[in-house]
Amino acid sequence: MSDPSPKPRIAVGADHAGFHVKEAVKRFLHEQGYAIQDVGTDSEASVDYPDFARQVAEKVARGEAELGVLVCGTGMGMAIAANKVPGIRAAVAHDALTARLARQHNDANVLAIGGRVLDEAAALAIVREFLNAQFEGGRHQRRVDKISALETTRPETEQAARSGNH
Ligand code: RB5
């Protein structure tokens, strides 16, 4: 019989500011038996974080990985970039509770963390919490569906929004 809940495949990526934490995350994921796809970067030489956010986000969006972990200086640039890819819900977390709630309530499929704001131990605790949490569905599914709908919705004009005429 097949494993009813196989471990998710994880795509990881970082820029120069997140490289050292990405390497620690990779070691942790490897020890835990996760299949890892590393899109780079491979050193602390300066690179542009959107290039790596895009690669991880597109792997998740295409279904080549179930979840992604991105590391830059703060996590912010990675999350902003990854969230431009349809189907991606990237969450910045600097603490374990936020990471857990991002999965439970927001069905986040990408975790963005900051190599300049977290030490390795804190980063690993956040990753562990994110991976161990499950989306709770229910009322949260309705809200996540509304987020997804924004991907194909044109912005209302200011007048329509005010009049409720839509
Ligand atoms: C790179 O210096 C830095 O701007 C980047 O890692 C990230 O923190 C952006 O959000």
Short mmCIF file of C-alpha atoms and ligand atoms in Angstrom, two decimals:
data_model
loop_
_atom_site.label_atom_id
_atom_site.label_comp_id
_atom_site.label_asym_id
_atom_site.label_seq_id
_atom_site.Cartn_x
_atom_site.Cartn_y
_atom_site.Cartn_z
CA MET A 1 0.00 0.00 0.00
CA SER A 2 1.25 3.49 -0.77
CA ASP A 3 2.07 5.94 2.02
CA PRO A 4 -1.18 7.86 2.69
CA SER A 5 0.66 11.10 3.39
CA PRO A 6 4.00 11.18 1.60
CA LYS A 7 6.31 14.01 2.62
CA PRO A 8 5.88 17.10 0.45
CA ARG A 9 8.60 17.85 -2.05
CA ILE A 10 10.30 21.11 -1.12
CA ALA A 11 11.80 23.66 -3.53
CA VAL A 12 14.35 25.94 -1.88
CA GLY A 13 16.03 29.10 -3.07
CA ALA A 14 17.94 32.05 -1.70
CA ASP A 15 19.89 35.12 -2.63
CA HIS A 16 23.34 35.97 -1.23
CA ALA A 17 21.83 37.24 2.04
CA GLY A 18 19.94 34.00 2.56
CA PHE A 19 22.51 31.56 1.24
CA HIS A 20 23.89 30.45 4.63
CA VAL A 21 20.40 29.85 6.06
CA LYS A 22 19.29 28.04 2.91
CA GLU A 23 22.20 25.65 3.32
CA ALA A 24 21.18 24.99 6.93
CA VAL A 25 17.56 24.47 5.85
CA LYS A 26 18.72 22.00 3.20
CA ARG A 27 20.72 20.01 5.74
CA PHE A 28 17.70 19.93 8.05
CA LEU A 29 15.30 18.86 5.28
CA HIS A 30 17.73 16.19 4.12
CA GLU A 31 18.02 14.78 7.67
CA GLN A 32 14.21 14.74 7.89
CA GLY A 33 13.91 12.76 4.65
CA TYR A 34 12.34 15.43 2.42
CA ALA A 35 13.00 15.49 -1.32
CA ILE A 36 14.66 18.85 -2.02
CA GLN A 37 14.98 20.86 -5.21
CA ASP A 38 17.56 23.64 -4.79
CA VAL A 39 17.40 26.40 -7.39
CA GLY A 40 20.40 28.26 -5.88
CA THR A 41 22.10 30.58 -5.27
CA ASP A 42 25.28 28.71 -4.56
CA SER A 43 27.44 31.34 -2.84
CA GLU A 44 27.42 34.70 -1.10
CA ALA A 45 28.14 36.54 -4.36
CA SER A 46 25.53 39.22 -4.98
CA VAL A 47 22.49 38.12 -7.00
CA ASP A 48 18.90 39.35 -7.50
CA TYR A 49 16.33 37.66 -5.27
CA PRO A 50 13.41 37.80 -7.78
CA ASP A 51 15.27 35.34 -10.03
CA PHE A 52 15.22 32.71 -7.29
CA ALA A 53 11.74 33.56 -6.02
CA ARG A 54 10.45 33.03 -9.52
CA GLN A 55 12.08 29.63 -9.93
CA VAL A 56 10.79 28.28 -6.63
CA ALA A 57 7.32 29.78 -7.11
CA GLU A 58 7.01 28.34 -10.60
CA LYS A 59 8.05 24.89 -9.42
CA VAL A 60 5.30 25.00 -6.78
CA ALA A 61 2.76 26.47 -9.23
CA ARG A 62 3.55 23.72 -11.78
CA GLY A 63 3.21 21.02 -9.13
CA GLU A 64 6.85 19.94 -9.28
CA ALA A 65 7.09 20.69 -5.54
CA GLU A 66 4.29 20.94 -3.00
CA LEU A 67 5.97 23.64 -0.91
CA GLY A 68 8.75 26.19 -1.22
CA VAL A 69 11.19 27.82 1.16
CA LEU A 70 12.84 31.09 0.14
CA VAL A 71 15.51 32.99 2.03
CA CYS A 72 16.74 36.53 1.42
CA GLY A 73 17.82 39.19 3.90
CA THR A 74 14.38 39.71 5.42
CA GLY A 75 12.09 37.35 3.48
CA MET A 76 10.15 40.35 2.17
CA GLY A 77 11.53 40.65 -1.32
CA MET A 78 11.22 36.91 -1.87
CA ALA A 79 7.58 36.90 -0.73
CA ILE A 80 6.64 39.96 -2.78
CA ALA A 81 8.15 38.40 -5.91
CA ALA A 82 6.80 34.87 -5.32
CA ASN A 83 3.29 36.20 -4.75
CA LYS A 84 3.23 37.54 -8.32
CA VAL A 85 3.11 33.96 -9.60
CA PRO A 86 -0.49 32.71 -9.90
CA GLY A 87 -1.30 30.01 -7.37
CA ILE A 88 1.37 31.08 -4.91
CA ARG A 89 0.63 32.14 -1.36
CA ALA A 90 4.00 33.12 0.06
CA ALA A 91 4.17 34.07 3.74
CA VAL A 92 6.96 35.86 5.56
CA ALA A 93 7.49 34.43 9.04
CA HIS A 94 9.95 35.54 11.67
CA ASP A 95 8.50 33.31 14.34
CA ALA A 96 7.13 29.78 14.57
CA LEU A 97 3.54 30.73 15.42
CA THR A 98 3.23 32.90 12.31
CA ALA A 99 4.65 30.08 10.22
CA ARG A 100 2.15 27.58 11.64
CA LEU A 101 -0.81 29.91 11.17
CA ALA A 102 0.30 30.69 7.62
CA ARG A 103 -0.26 27.01 6.82
CA GLN A 104 -3.32 26.45 9.02
CA HIS A 105 -5.28 29.56 8.00
CA ASN A 106 -3.76 30.88 4.77
CA ASP A 107 -2.74 27.61 3.13
CA ALA A 108 0.61 29.24 2.41
CA ASN A 109 2.58 27.15 -0.05
CA VAL A 110 5.81 29.13 0.17
CA LEU A 111 7.62 30.19 3.34
CA ALA A 112 9.87 33.24 3.10
CA ILE A 113 12.41 33.84 5.85
CA GLY A 114 15.23 36.28 6.48
CA GLY A 115 18.86 35.29 6.78
CA ARG A 116 19.69 38.71 8.24
CA VAL A 117 16.99 38.66 10.91
CA LEU A 118 17.07 35.04 12.07
CA ASP A 119 19.82 32.83 13.38
CA GLU A 120 19.99 29.28 12.07
CA ALA A 121 18.21 27.73 15.04
CA ALA A 122 15.29 30.14 14.76
CA ALA A 123 15.09 29.60 11.01
CA LEU A 124 14.96 25.83 11.42
CA ALA A 125 12.30 26.07 14.13
CA ILE A 126 10.17 28.16 11.76
CA VAL A 127 10.66 25.75 8.87
CA ARG A 128 9.80 22.77 11.11
CA GLU A 129 6.59 24.44 12.30
CA PHE A 130 5.58 25.37 8.75
CA LEU A 131 6.08 21.82 7.48
CA ASN A 132 4.35 20.15 10.39
CA ALA A 133 1.19 22.27 10.16
CA GLN A 134 -1.83 21.40 8.01
CA PHE A 135 -4.34 23.69 6.33
CA GLU A 136 -7.53 23.66 8.39
CA GLY A 137 -9.98 24.29 5.51
CA GLY A 138 -13.54 25.22 6.52
CA ARG A 139 -13.99 28.97 6.83
CA HIS A 140 -10.36 29.41 5.84
CA GLN A 141 -11.01 27.70 2.50
CA ARG A 142 -13.62 30.32 1.65
CA ARG A 143 -11.11 33.08 2.38
CA VAL A 144 -8.33 31.41 0.43
CA ASP A 145 -10.73 31.01 -2.50
CA LYS A 146 -11.31 34.77 -2.36
CA ILE A 147 -7.55 35.32 -2.51
CA SER A 148 -7.36 33.05 -5.56
CA ALA A 149 -10.20 34.96 -7.21
CA LEU A 150 -8.13 38.15 -6.99
CA GLU A 151 -5.72 36.63 -9.51
CA THR A 152 -8.35 36.96 -12.25
CA THR A 153 -10.32 39.97 -11.01
CA ARG A 154 -9.80 43.42 -12.48
CA PRO A 155 -9.65 46.22 -9.91
CA GLU A 156 -12.98 47.94 -9.31
CA THR A 157 -13.17 51.59 -10.22
CA GLU A 158 -13.23 53.81 -7.16
CA GLN A 159 -16.78 54.86 -7.99
CA ALA A 160 -18.11 51.29 -8.27
CA ALA A 161 -16.43 50.38 -5.00
CA ARG A 162 -18.09 53.35 -3.27
CA SER A 163 -21.55 52.73 -4.69
CA GLY A 164 -21.42 48.98 -4.28
CA ASN A 165 -22.72 48.92 -7.86
CA HIS A 166 -21.00 45.81 -9.14
C1 RB5 B 1 19.84 42.05 -0.49
O1 RB5 B 1 20.77 42.98 -0.07
C2 RB5 B 1 18.51 42.24 0.20
O2 RB5 B 1 17.90 43.42 -0.25
C3 RB5 B 1 17.60 41.06 -0.03
O3 RB5 B 1 18.23 39.93 0.46
C4 RB5 B 1 16.26 41.06 0.64
O4 RB5 B 1 16.36 41.29 2.01
C5 RB5 B 1 15.19 41.81 0.03
O5 RB5 B 1 14.03 41.74 0.45
#
